[in-house]
Coordinates of C-alpha atoms in Angstrom, one line a residue:
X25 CA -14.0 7.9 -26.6
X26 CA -12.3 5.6 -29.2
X27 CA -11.9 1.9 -28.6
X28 CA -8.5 0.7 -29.2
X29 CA -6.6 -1.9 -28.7
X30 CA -3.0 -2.4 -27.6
X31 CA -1.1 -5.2 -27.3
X32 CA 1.0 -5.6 -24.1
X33 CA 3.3 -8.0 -23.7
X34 CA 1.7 -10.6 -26.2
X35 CA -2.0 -9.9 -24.6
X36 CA -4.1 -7.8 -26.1
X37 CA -6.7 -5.9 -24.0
X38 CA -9.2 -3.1 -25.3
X39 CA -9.3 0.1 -24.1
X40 CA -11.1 3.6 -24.0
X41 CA -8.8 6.4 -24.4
X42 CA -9.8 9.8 -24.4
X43 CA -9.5 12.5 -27.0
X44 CA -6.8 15.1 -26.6
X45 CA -9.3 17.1 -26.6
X46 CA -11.3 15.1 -24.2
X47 CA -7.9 15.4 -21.4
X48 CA -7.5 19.0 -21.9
X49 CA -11.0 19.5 -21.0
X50 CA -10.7 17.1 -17.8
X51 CA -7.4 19.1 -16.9
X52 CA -9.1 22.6 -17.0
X53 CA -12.3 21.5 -14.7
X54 CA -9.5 20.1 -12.4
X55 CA -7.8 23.4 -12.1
X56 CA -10.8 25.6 -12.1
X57 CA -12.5 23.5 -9.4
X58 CA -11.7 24.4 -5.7
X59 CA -10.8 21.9 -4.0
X60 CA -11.7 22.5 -0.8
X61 CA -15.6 24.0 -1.1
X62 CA -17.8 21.4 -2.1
X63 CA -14.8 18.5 -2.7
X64 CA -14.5 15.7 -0.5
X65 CA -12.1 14.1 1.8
X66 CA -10.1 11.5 0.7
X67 CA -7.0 12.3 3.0
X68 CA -8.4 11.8 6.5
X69 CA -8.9 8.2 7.6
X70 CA -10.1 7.7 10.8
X71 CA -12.9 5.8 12.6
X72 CA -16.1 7.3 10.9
X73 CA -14.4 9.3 8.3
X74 CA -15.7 8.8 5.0
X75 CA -12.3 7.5 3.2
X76 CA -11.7 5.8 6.5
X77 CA -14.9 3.5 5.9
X78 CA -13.8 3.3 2.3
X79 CA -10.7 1.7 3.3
X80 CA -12.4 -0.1 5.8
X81 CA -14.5 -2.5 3.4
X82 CA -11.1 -3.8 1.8
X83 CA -8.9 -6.5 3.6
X84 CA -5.6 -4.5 4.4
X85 CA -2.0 -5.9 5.3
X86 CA -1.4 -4.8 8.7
X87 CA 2.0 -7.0 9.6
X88 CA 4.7 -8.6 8.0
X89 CA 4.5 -12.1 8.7
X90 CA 7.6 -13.3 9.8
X91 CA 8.0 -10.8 12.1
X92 CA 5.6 -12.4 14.6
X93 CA 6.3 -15.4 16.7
X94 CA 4.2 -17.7 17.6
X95 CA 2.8 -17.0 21.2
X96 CA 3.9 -13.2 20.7
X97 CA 1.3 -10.3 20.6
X98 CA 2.3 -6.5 19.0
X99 CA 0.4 -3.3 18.9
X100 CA -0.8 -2.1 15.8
X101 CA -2.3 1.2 14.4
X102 CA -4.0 1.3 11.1
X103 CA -5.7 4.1 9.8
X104 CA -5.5 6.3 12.9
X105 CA -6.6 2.8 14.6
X106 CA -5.1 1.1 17.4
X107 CA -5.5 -3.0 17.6
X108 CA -4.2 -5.9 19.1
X109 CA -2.3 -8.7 17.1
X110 CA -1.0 -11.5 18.3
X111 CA -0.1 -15.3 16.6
X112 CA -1.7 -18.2 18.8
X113 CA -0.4 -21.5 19.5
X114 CA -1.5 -23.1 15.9
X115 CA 0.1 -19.9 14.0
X116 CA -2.9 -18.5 13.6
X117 CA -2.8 -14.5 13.4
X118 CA -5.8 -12.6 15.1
X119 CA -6.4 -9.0 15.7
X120 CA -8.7 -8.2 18.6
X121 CA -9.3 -4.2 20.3
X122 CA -6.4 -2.6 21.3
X123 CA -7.4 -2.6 25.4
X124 CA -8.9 -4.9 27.8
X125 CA -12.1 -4.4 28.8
X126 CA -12.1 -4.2 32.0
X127 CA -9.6 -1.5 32.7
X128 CA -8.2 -0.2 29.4
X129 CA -4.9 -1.8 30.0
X130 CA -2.7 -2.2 26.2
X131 CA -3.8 -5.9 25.8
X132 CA -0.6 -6.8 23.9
X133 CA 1.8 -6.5 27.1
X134 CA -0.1 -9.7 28.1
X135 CA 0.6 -13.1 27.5
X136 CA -0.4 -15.2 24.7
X137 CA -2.2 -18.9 25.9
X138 CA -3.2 -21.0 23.3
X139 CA -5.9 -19.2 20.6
X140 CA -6.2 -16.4 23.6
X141 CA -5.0 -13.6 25.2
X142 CA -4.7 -12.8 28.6
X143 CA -4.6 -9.2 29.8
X144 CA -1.5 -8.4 31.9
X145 CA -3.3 -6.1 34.7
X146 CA -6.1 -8.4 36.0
X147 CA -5.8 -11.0 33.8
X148 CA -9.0 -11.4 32.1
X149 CA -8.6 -14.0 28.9
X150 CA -10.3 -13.4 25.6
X151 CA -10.0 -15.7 22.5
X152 CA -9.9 -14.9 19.2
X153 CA -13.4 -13.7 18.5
X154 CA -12.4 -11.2 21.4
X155 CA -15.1 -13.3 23.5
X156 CA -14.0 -12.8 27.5
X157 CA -12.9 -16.4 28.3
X158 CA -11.7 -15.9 31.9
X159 CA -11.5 -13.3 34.7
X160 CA -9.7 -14.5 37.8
X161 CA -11.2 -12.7 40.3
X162 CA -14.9 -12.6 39.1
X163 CA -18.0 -14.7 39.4
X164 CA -18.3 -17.0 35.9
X165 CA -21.1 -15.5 34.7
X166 CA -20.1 -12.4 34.2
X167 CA -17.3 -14.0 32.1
X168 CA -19.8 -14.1 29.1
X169 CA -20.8 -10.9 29.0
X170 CA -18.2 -9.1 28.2
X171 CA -16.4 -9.0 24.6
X172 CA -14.1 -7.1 22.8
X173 CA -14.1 -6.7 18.9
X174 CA -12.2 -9.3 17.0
X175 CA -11.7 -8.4 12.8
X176 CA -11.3 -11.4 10.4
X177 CA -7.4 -12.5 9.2
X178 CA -5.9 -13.7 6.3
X179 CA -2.1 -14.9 5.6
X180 CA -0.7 -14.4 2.5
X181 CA 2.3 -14.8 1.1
X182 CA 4.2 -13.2 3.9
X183 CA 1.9 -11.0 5.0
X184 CA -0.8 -10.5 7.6
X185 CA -4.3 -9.2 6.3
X186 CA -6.9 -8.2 8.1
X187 CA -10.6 -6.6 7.3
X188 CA -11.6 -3.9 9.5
X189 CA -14.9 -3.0 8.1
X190 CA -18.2 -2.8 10.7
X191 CA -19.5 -5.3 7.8
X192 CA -18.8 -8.7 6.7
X193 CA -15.8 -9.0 5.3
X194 CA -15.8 -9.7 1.4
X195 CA -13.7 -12.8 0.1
X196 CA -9.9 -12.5 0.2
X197 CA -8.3 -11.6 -2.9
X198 CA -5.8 -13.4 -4.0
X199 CA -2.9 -12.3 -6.7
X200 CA -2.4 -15.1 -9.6
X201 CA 0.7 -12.6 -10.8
X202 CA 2.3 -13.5 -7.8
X203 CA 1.8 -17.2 -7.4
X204 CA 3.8 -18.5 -10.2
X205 CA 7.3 -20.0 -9.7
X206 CA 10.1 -18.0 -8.0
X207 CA 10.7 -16.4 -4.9
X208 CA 8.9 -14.0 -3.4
X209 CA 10.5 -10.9 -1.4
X210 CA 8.4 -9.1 1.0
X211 CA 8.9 -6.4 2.7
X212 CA 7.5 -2.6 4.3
X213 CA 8.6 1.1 5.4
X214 CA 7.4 3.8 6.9
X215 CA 6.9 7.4 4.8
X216 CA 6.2 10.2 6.7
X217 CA 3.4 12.1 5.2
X218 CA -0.5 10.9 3.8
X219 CA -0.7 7.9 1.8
X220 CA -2.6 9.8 -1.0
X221 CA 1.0 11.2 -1.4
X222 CA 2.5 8.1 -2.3
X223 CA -0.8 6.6 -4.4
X224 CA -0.2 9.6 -6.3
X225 CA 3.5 9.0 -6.5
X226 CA 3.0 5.4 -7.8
X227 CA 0.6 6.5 -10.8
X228 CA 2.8 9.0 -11.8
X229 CA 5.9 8.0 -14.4
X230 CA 6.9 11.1 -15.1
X231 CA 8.5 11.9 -11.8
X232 CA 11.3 9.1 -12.7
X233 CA 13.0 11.1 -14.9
X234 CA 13.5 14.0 -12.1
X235 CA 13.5 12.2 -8.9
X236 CA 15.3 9.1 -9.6
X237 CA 17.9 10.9 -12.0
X238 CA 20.7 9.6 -10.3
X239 CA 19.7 6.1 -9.1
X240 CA 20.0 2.3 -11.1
X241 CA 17.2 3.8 -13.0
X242 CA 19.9 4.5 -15.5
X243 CA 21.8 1.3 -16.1
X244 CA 18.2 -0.1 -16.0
X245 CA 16.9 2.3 -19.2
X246 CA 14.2 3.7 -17.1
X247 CA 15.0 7.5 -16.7
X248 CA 16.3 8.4 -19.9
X249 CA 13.1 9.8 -21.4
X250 CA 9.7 11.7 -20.6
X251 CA 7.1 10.3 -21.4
X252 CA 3.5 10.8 -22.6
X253 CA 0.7 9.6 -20.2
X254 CA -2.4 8.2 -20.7
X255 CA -4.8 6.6 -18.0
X256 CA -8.1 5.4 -18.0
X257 CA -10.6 3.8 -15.5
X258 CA -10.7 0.0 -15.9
X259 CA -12.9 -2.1 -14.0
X260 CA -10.2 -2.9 -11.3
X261 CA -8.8 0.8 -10.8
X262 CA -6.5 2.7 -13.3
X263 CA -4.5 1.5 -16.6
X264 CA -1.4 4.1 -16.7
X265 CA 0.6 3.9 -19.9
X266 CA 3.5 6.0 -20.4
X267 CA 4.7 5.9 -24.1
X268 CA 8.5 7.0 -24.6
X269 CA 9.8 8.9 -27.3
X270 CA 10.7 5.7 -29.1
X271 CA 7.1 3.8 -29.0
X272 CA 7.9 2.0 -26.0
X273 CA 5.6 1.9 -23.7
X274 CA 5.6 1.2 -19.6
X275 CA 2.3 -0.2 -18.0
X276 CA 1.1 0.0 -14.5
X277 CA -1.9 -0.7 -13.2
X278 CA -3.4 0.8 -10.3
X279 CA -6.4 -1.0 -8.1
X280 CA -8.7 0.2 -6.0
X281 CA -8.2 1.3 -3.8
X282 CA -5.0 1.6 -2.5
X283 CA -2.7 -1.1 -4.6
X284 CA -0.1 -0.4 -6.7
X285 CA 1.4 -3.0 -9.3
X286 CA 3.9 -2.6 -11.8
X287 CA 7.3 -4.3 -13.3
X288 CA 9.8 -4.2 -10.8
X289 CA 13.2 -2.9 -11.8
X290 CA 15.9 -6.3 -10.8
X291 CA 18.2 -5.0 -8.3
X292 CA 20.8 -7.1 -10.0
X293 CA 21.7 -7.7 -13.9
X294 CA 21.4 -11.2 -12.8
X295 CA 17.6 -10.7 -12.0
X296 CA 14.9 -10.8 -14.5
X297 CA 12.0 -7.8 -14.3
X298 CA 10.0 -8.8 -11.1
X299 CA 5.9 -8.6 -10.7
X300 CA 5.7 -5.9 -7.4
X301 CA 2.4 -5.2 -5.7
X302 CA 2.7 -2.5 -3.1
X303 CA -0.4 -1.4 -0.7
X304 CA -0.2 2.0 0.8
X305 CA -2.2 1.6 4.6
X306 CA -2.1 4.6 6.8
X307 CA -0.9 4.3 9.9
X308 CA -2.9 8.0 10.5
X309 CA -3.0 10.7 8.6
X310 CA 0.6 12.1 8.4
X311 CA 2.2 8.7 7.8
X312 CA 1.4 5.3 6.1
X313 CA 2.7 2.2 5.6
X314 CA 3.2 0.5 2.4
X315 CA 3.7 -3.7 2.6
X316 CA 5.5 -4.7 -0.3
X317 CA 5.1 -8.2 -2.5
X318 CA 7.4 -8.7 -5.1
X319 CA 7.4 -12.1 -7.0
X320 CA 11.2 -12.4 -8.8
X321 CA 11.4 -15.0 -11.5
X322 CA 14.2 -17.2 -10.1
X323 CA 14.7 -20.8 -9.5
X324 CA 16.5 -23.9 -8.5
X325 CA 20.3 -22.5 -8.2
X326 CA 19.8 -19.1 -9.5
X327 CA 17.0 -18.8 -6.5
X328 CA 19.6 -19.4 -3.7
X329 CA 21.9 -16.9 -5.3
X330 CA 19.5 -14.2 -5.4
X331 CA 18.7 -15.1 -1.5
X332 CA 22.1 -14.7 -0.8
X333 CA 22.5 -11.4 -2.6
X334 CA 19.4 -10.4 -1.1
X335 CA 21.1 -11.5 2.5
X336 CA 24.0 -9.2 1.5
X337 CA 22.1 -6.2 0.4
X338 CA 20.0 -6.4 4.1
X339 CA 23.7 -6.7 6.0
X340 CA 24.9 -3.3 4.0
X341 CA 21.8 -1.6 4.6
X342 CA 21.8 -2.6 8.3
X343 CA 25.5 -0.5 8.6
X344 CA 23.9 2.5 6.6
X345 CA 21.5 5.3 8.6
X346 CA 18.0 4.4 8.0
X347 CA 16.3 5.6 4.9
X348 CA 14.0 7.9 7.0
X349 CA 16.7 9.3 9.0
X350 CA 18.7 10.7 6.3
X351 CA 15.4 11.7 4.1
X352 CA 14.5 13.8 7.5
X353 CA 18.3 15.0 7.1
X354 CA 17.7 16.3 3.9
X355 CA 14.5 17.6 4.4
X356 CA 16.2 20.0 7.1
X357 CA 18.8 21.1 5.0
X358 CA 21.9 18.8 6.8
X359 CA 22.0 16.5 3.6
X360 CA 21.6 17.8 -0.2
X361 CA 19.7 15.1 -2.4
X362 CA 22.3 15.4 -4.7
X363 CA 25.5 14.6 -3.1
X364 CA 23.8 10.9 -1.8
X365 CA 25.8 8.1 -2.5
X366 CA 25.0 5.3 -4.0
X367 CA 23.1 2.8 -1.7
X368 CA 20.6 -0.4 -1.9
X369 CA 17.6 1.8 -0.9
X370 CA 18.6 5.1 -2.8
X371 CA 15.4 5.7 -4.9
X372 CA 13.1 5.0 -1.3
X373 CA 15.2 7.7 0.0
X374 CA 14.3 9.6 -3.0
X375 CA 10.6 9.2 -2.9
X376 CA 10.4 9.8 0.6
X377 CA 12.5 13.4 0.1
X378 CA 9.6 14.0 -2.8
X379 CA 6.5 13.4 -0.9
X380 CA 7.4 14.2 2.4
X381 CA 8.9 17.0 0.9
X382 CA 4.9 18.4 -0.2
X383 CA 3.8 18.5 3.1
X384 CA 2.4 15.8 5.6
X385 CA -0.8 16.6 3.8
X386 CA 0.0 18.9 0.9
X387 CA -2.5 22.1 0.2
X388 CA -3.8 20.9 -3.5
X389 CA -5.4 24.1 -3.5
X390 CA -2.3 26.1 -4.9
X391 CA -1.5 23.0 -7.0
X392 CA -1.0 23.6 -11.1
X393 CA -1.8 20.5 -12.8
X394 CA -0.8 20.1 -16.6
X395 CA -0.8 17.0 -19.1
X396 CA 1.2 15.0 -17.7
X397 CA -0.6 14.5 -14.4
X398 CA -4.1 13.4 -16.0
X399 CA -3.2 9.8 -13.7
X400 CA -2.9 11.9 -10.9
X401 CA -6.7 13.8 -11.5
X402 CA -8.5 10.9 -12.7
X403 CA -7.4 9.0 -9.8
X404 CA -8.7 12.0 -7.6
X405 CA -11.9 12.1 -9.5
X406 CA -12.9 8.2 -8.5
X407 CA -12.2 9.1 -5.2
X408 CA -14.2 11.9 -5.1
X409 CA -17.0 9.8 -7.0
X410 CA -17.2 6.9 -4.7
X411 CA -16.4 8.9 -1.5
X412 CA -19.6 11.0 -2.4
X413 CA -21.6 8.1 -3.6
X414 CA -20.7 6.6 0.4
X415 CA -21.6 9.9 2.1
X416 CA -25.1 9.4 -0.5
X417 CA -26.2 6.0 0.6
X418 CA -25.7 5.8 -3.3
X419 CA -24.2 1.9 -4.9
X420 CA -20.3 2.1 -4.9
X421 CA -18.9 0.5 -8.5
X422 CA -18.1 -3.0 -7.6
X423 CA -14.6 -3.1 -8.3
X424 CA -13.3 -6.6 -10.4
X425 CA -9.9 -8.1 -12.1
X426 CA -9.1 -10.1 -15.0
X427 CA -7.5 -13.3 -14.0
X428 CA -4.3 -11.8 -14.7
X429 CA -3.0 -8.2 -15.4
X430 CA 0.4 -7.6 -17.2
X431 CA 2.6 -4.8 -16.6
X432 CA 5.4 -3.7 -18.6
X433 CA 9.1 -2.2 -17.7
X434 CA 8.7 0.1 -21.1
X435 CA 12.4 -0.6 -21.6

């Protein structure tokens, strides 16, 4: 491979690009390899699956933050999963085992006292490191010797992280692109098929042309043109670059392993590009969840406008039928893609039509894969790489950042 360099917005950062040569010859093994003898699962997610204990030794968002009260508990369900998580009397978050111990009763219909949780059946009491506190009708000693599992959490930025892995959890990682001034806009949805669907999505630019054809994309300058990929591994994941016809290019960056971060397009002329990290989480394996941080660069005055706009666009949305309702609409035939009117969340609706539209879990083993998806198979192949290492007992690569990564709009 030849080192180059490239510039990106003012920061220059050296890279290995492959030969045209050197990407044909990936693209071929790709499509002469079957993918189901021999290849390994990176779809399925559960307890004891391998890309299940993948995800597992990475913290996940599991909650938007806001949305929990103080002294209110929820069920959750993360990678085919269920949990508990509930916000004690300080604020803290914690997420202990879905059921109570004693008699399997859903632990989050209980109440919330304090740091604890008391189940709502016989209520027994456990406290954040899922240790049995208190069971009303029992003798005390048998108090300690029970416990339920409790998973270390972290709040950041609006959202609720938690590490699920059977090991210690590794040190939170913060996000220096999103802690500089302006206001930060968080948010999640629901898609209805794998998240390898939408990690595939994210990685691929040439799909905006297509897809988002009819969208702000337009106004914005980002659909106008196809353009030429190149991605290679970095040390934190995948550096995507697709080069436009006139030498612009657009960078995203993809880390491991499930984190998506590129230049937001502003959902108002009066917005600047925004930074906009997205983590896809399944829920199981036909559906995932992916929590959204976006940093927009707004202050002072021009902050409070965007709130309010942002107020504005949520009161039109909630009068429309939800994204997944009319995605499912299309999906069936009852909608066409093409006659959609303009709305706030049009190009969600469109991705969701995309990748729901390849199946829950699509069958890559009919798929065709040309040039422009050398993203898509390198991302596959460090899957596969690690996922095998894993299954091994071999060393995974220890994934790292730079202090900061820059992405482009490519407009």
């Amino acid at each position: 491979m030849a080192l180059l360099c490239v510039s990106i917005a003012g920061v220059t950062m050296p890279r290995n690009f492959r030969s045209e040569n050197e990407v044909w010859r990936m693209i071929e093994l790709s499509n002469t390899q079957a993918n189901g003898a021999g290849e390994i699962d990176f779809v399925h997610t559960g307890p004891g699956t391998l890309a299940g204990r993948y995800l597992r030794m990475f913290w996940q968002p599991v909650y938007v933050s806001e949305e929990l009260k103080t002294g209110c508990a929820v069920p959750i369900r993360s990678m085919s999963e269920n949990f508990t998580l509930y916000r004690g009397a300080s604020g803290t978050p914690y997420v202990v085992d879905f059921s109570c111990a004693h008699r399997g009763t859903q632990l989050s219909l209980g109440w919330v006292e304090q740091e604890g949780i008391r189940c709502f059946y016989h209520g027994w009491k456990y406290d954040g490191s899922g240790q049995c506190v208190e069971q009303p009708a029992e003798e005390e000693s048998f108090t300690r010797k029970v416990k339920i599992r409790s998973f270390p959490t972290c709040e950041y930025l609006g959202l609720i992280f938690a590490y699920l892995g059977e090991a210690a959890a590794s040190p939170f990682r913060r996000y220096s692109e999103l802690e500089e001034e302006g206001v930060i806009d968080v948010g999640s949805y629901i898609r209805h098929c794998n998240y390898f669907n939408t990690l595939e999505n994210g990685i691929d630019q040439v799909h905006v042309p297509f897809t988002h054809a009819k969208s702000n994309f337009t106004k914005l300058g980002l659909n106008w043109d196809i353009p030429k990929i190149t991605a290679e591994e970095t040390d934190y994941g995948i550096a995507m670059i697709g080069t436009r016809s006139n030498g612009i290019a657009r960078v995203n960056h993809y880390l491991m392993p499930n984190i998506l971060y590129i230049k937001g397009s502003p959902e108002s002329s009066k917005e600047g590009w925004r930074e906009a990290f997205a983590w896809r989480v399944p829920v199981d394996d036909v559906s995932h969840r992916s929590f959204n941080l976006a940093l927009v660069h707004v202050s002072g005055e021009a902050a409070e406008r965007y709130r309010e706009r942002r107020r504005q666009r949520q009161e039109i949305l909630a009068q429309l039928p939800g994204a997944n309702e009319v995605a499912s609409q299309v999906l069936a035939g009852k909608l066409n893609v093409h006659d959609l009117e303009e709305r706030p969340d049009i190009v969600n609706i469109q991705d969701h039509v995309s990748q729901e539209g390849q199946g829950a879990i699509p069958n890559r083993d009919v798929e065709r894969l040309g040039r422009s998806d050398v993203a898509v198979i390198l991302l596959r192949q460090i899957w596969q790489r690690e996922l095998r290492a894993l299954a091994e007992g071999r060393a995974l690569k220890h994934w790292s950042r730079p202090q900061r990564l820059v992405a482009t709009s490519g407009v």
